[in-house]
Amino acid sequence: MIPCASRSTTKHRLISPTRHILGYAAASVVSLILGTKESEQARVTKRYNAMARIYDIYDAPMEWMGTRSRRKQLLDQASGSVLEIGIGTGKNLPYYPDGVEVTGIDVSAGMLSRARQRLASLPVPATLVEADVQNLPFDNNSFDTVVGTSVFCS
């Protein structure tokens, strides 16, 4: 995958380079320390809710440049009970192999709405839940496979 450029505009300069190098989880740890976690997560959620209707169009060039084929390769390895973090509009759903049961989470209700529309036309057994990976509503050892694609680009 092509790395994401940091687009952080927070006043804490420490967050932007950390996010760029280590991904969103590292920025969340820094945000917790600095006491800005809620406002940062609220901004991310608001941004994805606003983009949900056009996200697939926005992301189409990446799909054409090879992301689609990488999805197929990655998801062919999934088995059993699958947790997909940041399921977004459900672009991975058509590529899961037979026999898996997917639970997809996302912080954006708008993105989940799009994923539900996509799921309606697919034979994949899936449950979609509005949740944050930083505070999962599942017991430990609930899943056989965990999938995360393009989730560190917030």
PDB file of C-alpha atoms in Angstrom:
ATOM      1  CA  MET A   1       0.000   0.000   0.000  1.00  0.00           C
ATOM      2  CA  ILE A   2       1.103   3.564  -0.578  1.00  0.00           C
ATOM      3  CA  PRO A   3       1.891   5.301   2.738  1.00  0.00           C
ATOM      4  CA  CYS A   4      -0.397   8.111   3.814  1.00  0.00           C
ATOM      5  CA  ALA A   5       0.852  11.618   4.317  1.00  0.00           C
ATOM      6  CA  SER A   6       0.078  13.149   7.664  1.00  0.00           C
ATOM      7  CA  ARG A   7      -2.706  15.708   7.569  1.00  0.00           C
ATOM      8  CA  SER A   8      -2.777  16.562  11.249  1.00  0.00           C
ATOM      9  CA  THR A   9      -3.522  20.179  12.031  1.00  0.00           C
ATOM     10  CA  THR A  10      -3.443  19.877  15.801  1.00  0.00           C
ATOM     11  CA  LYS A  11      -1.477  22.373  17.824  1.00  0.00           C
ATOM     12  CA  HIS A  12       0.652  19.580  19.313  1.00  0.00           C
ATOM     13  CA  ARG A  13       3.551  19.206  16.863  1.00  0.00           C
ATOM     14  CA  LEU A  14       4.477  15.869  18.427  1.00  0.00           C
ATOM     15  CA  ILE A  15       1.341  14.190  17.044  1.00  0.00           C
ATOM     16  CA  SER A  16       1.871  14.894  13.355  1.00  0.00           C
ATOM     17  CA  PRO A  17       5.281  13.228  12.852  1.00  0.00           C
ATOM     18  CA  THR A  18       4.321  10.342  15.131  1.00  0.00           C
ATOM     19  CA  ARG A  19       1.184   9.681  13.119  1.00  0.00           C
ATOM     20  CA  HIS A  20       3.095   9.795   9.865  1.00  0.00           C
ATOM     21  CA  ILE A  21       5.735   7.306  10.959  1.00  0.00           C
ATOM     22  CA  LEU A  22       3.873   4.901  13.204  1.00  0.00           C
ATOM     23  CA  GLY A  23       0.230   5.218  12.237  1.00  0.00           C
ATOM     24  CA  TYR A  24      -2.888   6.333  14.002  1.00  0.00           C
ATOM     25  CA  ALA A  25      -2.495   4.093  17.060  1.00  0.00           C
ATOM     26  CA  ALA A  26       0.730   5.863  18.024  1.00  0.00           C
ATOM     27  CA  ALA A  27      -0.906   9.263  17.622  1.00  0.00           C
ATOM     28  CA  SER A  28      -3.728   8.079  19.878  1.00  0.00           C
ATOM     29  CA  VAL A  29      -1.275   7.214  22.634  1.00  0.00           C
ATOM     30  CA  VAL A  30       0.277  10.668  22.352  1.00  0.00           C
ATOM     31  CA  SER A  31      -3.202  12.205  22.349  1.00  0.00           C
ATOM     32  CA  LEU A  32      -4.082  10.313  25.522  1.00  0.00           C
ATOM     33  CA  ILE A  33      -0.973  11.656  27.224  1.00  0.00           C
ATOM     34  CA  LEU A  34      -1.705  15.192  26.072  1.00  0.00           C
ATOM     35  CA  GLY A  35      -5.399  14.945  26.903  1.00  0.00           C
ATOM     36  CA  THR A  36      -6.678  15.493  23.334  1.00  0.00           C
ATOM     37  CA  LYS A  37      -7.997  11.991  22.531  1.00  0.00           C
ATOM     38  CA  GLU A  38     -11.690  12.818  22.424  1.00  0.00           C
ATOM     39  CA  SER A  39     -11.401  15.888  20.234  1.00  0.00           C
ATOM     40  CA  GLU A  40      -9.061  14.152  17.774  1.00  0.00           C
ATOM     41  CA  GLN A  41     -11.337  11.100  17.485  1.00  0.00           C
ATOM     42  CA  ALA A  42     -14.380  13.351  17.101  1.00  0.00           C
ATOM     43  CA  ARG A  43     -12.672  15.149  14.194  1.00  0.00           C
ATOM     44  CA  VAL A  44     -11.809  11.855  12.486  1.00  0.00           C
ATOM     45  CA  THR A  45     -15.347  10.523  12.902  1.00  0.00           C
ATOM     46  CA  LYS A  46     -16.881  13.762  11.639  1.00  0.00           C
ATOM     47  CA  ARG A  47     -14.593  13.748   8.588  1.00  0.00           C
ATOM     48  CA  TYR A  48     -15.518  10.167   7.645  1.00  0.00           C
ATOM     49  CA  ASN A  49     -19.228  10.749   8.224  1.00  0.00           C
ATOM     50  CA  ALA A  50     -19.042  13.724   5.856  1.00  0.00           C
ATOM     51  CA  MET A  51     -17.118  11.759   3.210  1.00  0.00           C
ATOM     52  CA  ALA A  52     -19.135   8.531   3.409  1.00  0.00           C
ATOM     53  CA  ARG A  53     -21.358   9.256   0.394  1.00  0.00           C
ATOM     54  CA  ILE A  54     -18.425   9.978  -1.914  1.00  0.00           C
ATOM     55  CA  TYR A  55     -15.665   7.905  -0.329  1.00  0.00           C
ATOM     56  CA  ASP A  56     -15.687   5.123  -2.932  1.00  0.00           C
ATOM     57  CA  ILE A  57     -15.365   7.677  -5.742  1.00  0.00           C
ATOM     58  CA  TYR A  58     -12.596   9.470  -3.851  1.00  0.00           C
ATOM     59  CA  ASP A  59     -10.731   6.188  -3.377  1.00  0.00           C
ATOM     60  CA  ALA A  60     -11.306   4.793  -6.891  1.00  0.00           C
ATOM     61  CA  PRO A  61      -7.863   5.719  -8.296  1.00  0.00           C
ATOM     62  CA  MET A  62      -6.185   3.669  -5.558  1.00  0.00           C
ATOM     63  CA  GLU A  63      -8.397   0.699  -6.437  1.00  0.00           C
ATOM     64  CA  TRP A  64      -7.398   0.963 -10.096  1.00  0.00           C
ATOM     65  CA  MET A  65      -3.704   1.230  -9.183  1.00  0.00           C
ATOM     66  CA  GLY A  66      -3.666  -2.155  -7.479  1.00  0.00           C
ATOM     67  CA  THR A  67      -5.437  -1.970  -4.143  1.00  0.00           C
ATOM     68  CA  ARG A  68      -8.218  -4.246  -5.416  1.00  0.00           C
ATOM     69  CA  SER A  69      -5.784  -7.051  -6.285  1.00  0.00           C
ATOM     70  CA  ARG A  70      -4.010  -6.656  -2.940  1.00  0.00           C
ATOM     71  CA  ARG A  71      -7.381  -6.943  -1.181  1.00  0.00           C
ATOM     72  CA  LYS A  72      -7.987 -10.266  -2.928  1.00  0.00           C
ATOM     73  CA  GLN A  73      -4.563 -11.610  -1.945  1.00  0.00           C
ATOM     74  CA  LEU A  74      -4.856 -10.519   1.678  1.00  0.00           C
ATOM     75  CA  LEU A  75      -8.416 -11.619   2.320  1.00  0.00           C
ATOM     76  CA  ASP A  76      -7.946 -15.016   0.717  1.00  0.00           C
ATOM     77  CA  GLN A  77      -5.938 -15.834   3.879  1.00  0.00           C
ATOM     78  CA  ALA A  78      -8.780 -14.983   6.298  1.00  0.00           C
ATOM     79  CA  SER A  79     -10.450 -17.855   8.100  1.00  0.00           C
ATOM     80  CA  GLY A  80     -13.004 -18.535  10.799  1.00  0.00           C
ATOM     81  CA  SER A  81     -14.396 -15.647  12.778  1.00  0.00           C
ATOM     82  CA  VAL A  82     -12.972 -12.397  11.353  1.00  0.00           C
ATOM     83  CA  LEU A  83     -12.791  -8.944  12.924  1.00  0.00           C
ATOM     84  CA  GLU A  84     -12.276  -6.213  10.350  1.00  0.00           C
ATOM     85  CA  ILE A  85     -11.252  -2.946  11.947  1.00  0.00           C
ATOM     86  CA  GLY A  86     -12.143   0.198  10.019  1.00  0.00           C
ATOM     87  CA  ILE A  87     -14.469  -1.617   7.626  1.00  0.00           C
ATOM     88  CA  GLY A  88     -15.435   1.713   6.059  1.00  0.00           C
ATOM     89  CA  THR A  89     -17.795   1.294   3.113  1.00  0.00           C
ATOM     90  CA  GLY A  90     -17.228  -2.459   3.070  1.00  0.00           C
ATOM     91  CA  LYS A  91     -14.889  -2.631   0.094  1.00  0.00           C
ATOM     92  CA  ASN A  92     -13.278  -5.810   1.439  1.00  0.00           C
ATOM     93  CA  LEU A  93     -16.560  -7.693   1.849  1.00  0.00           C
ATOM     94  CA  PRO A  94     -16.746  -9.184  -1.685  1.00  0.00           C
ATOM     95  CA  TYR A  95     -13.286 -10.733  -1.304  1.00  0.00           C
ATOM     96  CA  TYR A  96     -13.724 -12.840   1.826  1.00  0.00           C
ATOM     97  CA  PRO A  97     -13.533 -16.590   1.186  1.00  0.00           C
ATOM     98  CA  ASP A  98     -16.450 -18.920   1.820  1.00  0.00           C
ATOM     99  CA  GLY A  99     -16.808 -20.091   5.378  1.00  0.00           C
ATOM    100  CA  VAL A 100     -15.776 -16.913   7.225  1.00  0.00           C
ATOM    101  CA  GLU A 101     -18.020 -14.891   9.506  1.00  0.00           C
ATOM    102  CA  VAL A 102     -17.109 -11.212   9.472  1.00  0.00           C
ATOM    103  CA  THR A 103     -17.636  -8.660  12.213  1.00  0.00           C
ATOM    104  CA  GLY A 104     -16.774  -5.220  10.901  1.00  0.00           C
ATOM    105  CA  ILE A 105     -16.268  -2.166  13.069  1.00  0.00           C
ATOM    106  CA  ASP A 106     -15.949   1.496  12.198  1.00  0.00           C
ATOM    107  CA  VAL A 107     -16.213   4.760  14.128  1.00  0.00           C
ATOM    108  CA  SER A 108     -18.316   6.312  11.361  1.00  0.00           C
ATOM    109  CA  ALA A 109     -22.044   5.636  11.200  1.00  0.00           C
ATOM    110  CA  GLY A 110     -22.041   7.081   7.680  1.00  0.00           C
ATOM    111  CA  MET A 111     -19.405   4.632   6.468  1.00  0.00           C
ATOM    112  CA  LEU A 112     -21.231   1.734   8.131  1.00  0.00           C
ATOM    113  CA  SER A 113     -24.427   2.753   6.343  1.00  0.00           C
ATOM    114  CA  ARG A 114     -22.602   2.415   3.002  1.00  0.00           C
ATOM    115  CA  ALA A 115     -21.143  -0.930   4.106  1.00  0.00           C
ATOM    116  CA  ARG A 116     -24.644  -2.189   4.962  1.00  0.00           C
ATOM    117  CA  GLN A 117     -25.823  -1.255   1.470  1.00  0.00           C
ATOM    118  CA  ARG A 118     -22.927  -3.194  -0.061  1.00  0.00           C
ATOM    119  CA  LEU A 119     -23.469  -6.149   2.271  1.00  0.00           C
ATOM    120  CA  ALA A 120     -27.126  -6.477   1.243  1.00  0.00           C
ATOM    121  CA  SER A 121     -26.081  -7.778  -2.198  1.00  0.00           C
ATOM    122  CA  LEU A 122     -23.420 -10.209  -0.955  1.00  0.00           C
ATOM    123  CA  PRO A 123     -23.571 -13.759   0.435  1.00  0.00           C
ATOM    124  CA  VAL A 124     -21.025 -12.986   3.179  1.00  0.00           C
ATOM    125  CA  PRO A 125     -22.324 -13.481   6.732  1.00  0.00           C
ATOM    126  CA  ALA A 126     -21.375 -10.248   8.464  1.00  0.00           C
ATOM    127  CA  THR A 127     -22.274  -8.080  11.419  1.00  0.00           C
ATOM    128  CA  LEU A 128     -21.450  -4.373  11.339  1.00  0.00           C
ATOM    129  CA  VAL A 129     -20.876  -2.486  14.576  1.00  0.00           C
ATOM    130  CA  GLU A 130     -20.162   1.164  15.315  1.00  0.00           C
ATOM    131  CA  ALA A 131     -17.102   0.882  17.544  1.00  0.00           C
ATOM    132  CA  ASP A 132     -13.581   2.191  18.057  1.00  0.00           C
ATOM    133  CA  VAL A 133     -10.649  -0.221  17.888  1.00  0.00           C
ATOM    134  CA  GLN A 134      -9.219   1.568  20.928  1.00  0.00           C
ATOM    135  CA  ASN A 135     -12.157   0.335  23.019  1.00  0.00           C
ATOM    136  CA  LEU A 136     -13.423  -2.915  21.533  1.00  0.00           C
ATOM    137  CA  PRO A 137     -16.796  -4.243  22.740  1.00  0.00           C
ATOM    138  CA  PHE A 138     -15.658  -7.890  22.399  1.00  0.00           C
ATOM    139  CA  ASP A 139     -14.115 -10.404  24.768  1.00  0.00           C
ATOM    140  CA  ASN A 140     -10.501 -11.433  24.335  1.00  0.00           C
ATOM    141  CA  ASN A 141      -9.927 -14.331  21.943  1.00  0.00           C
ATOM    142  CA  SER A 142     -13.256 -13.749  20.152  1.00  0.00           C
ATOM    143  CA  PHE A 143     -11.776 -13.854  16.635  1.00  0.00           C
ATOM    144  CA  ASP A 144      -9.577 -16.152  14.558  1.00  0.00           C
ATOM    145  CA  THR A 145      -8.438 -13.456  12.125  1.00  0.00           C
ATOM    146  CA  VAL A 146      -8.130  -9.682  12.401  1.00  0.00           C
ATOM    147  CA  VAL A 147      -8.039  -7.569   9.229  1.00  0.00           C
ATOM    148  CA  GLY A 148      -7.137  -3.914   8.925  1.00  0.00           C
ATOM    149  CA  THR A 149      -6.664  -2.256   5.536  1.00  0.00           C
ATOM    150  CA  SER A 150      -6.097   1.479   5.121  1.00  0.00           C
ATOM    151  CA  VAL A 151      -6.928   2.212   8.755  1.00  0.00           C
ATOM    152  CA  PHE A 152      -3.824   4.223   9.580  1.00  0.00           C
ATOM    153  CA  CYS A 153      -4.655   7.038   7.157  1.00  0.00           C
ATOM    154  CA  SER A 154      -6.926   9.112   9.376  1.00  0.00           C
TER     155      SER A 154
END
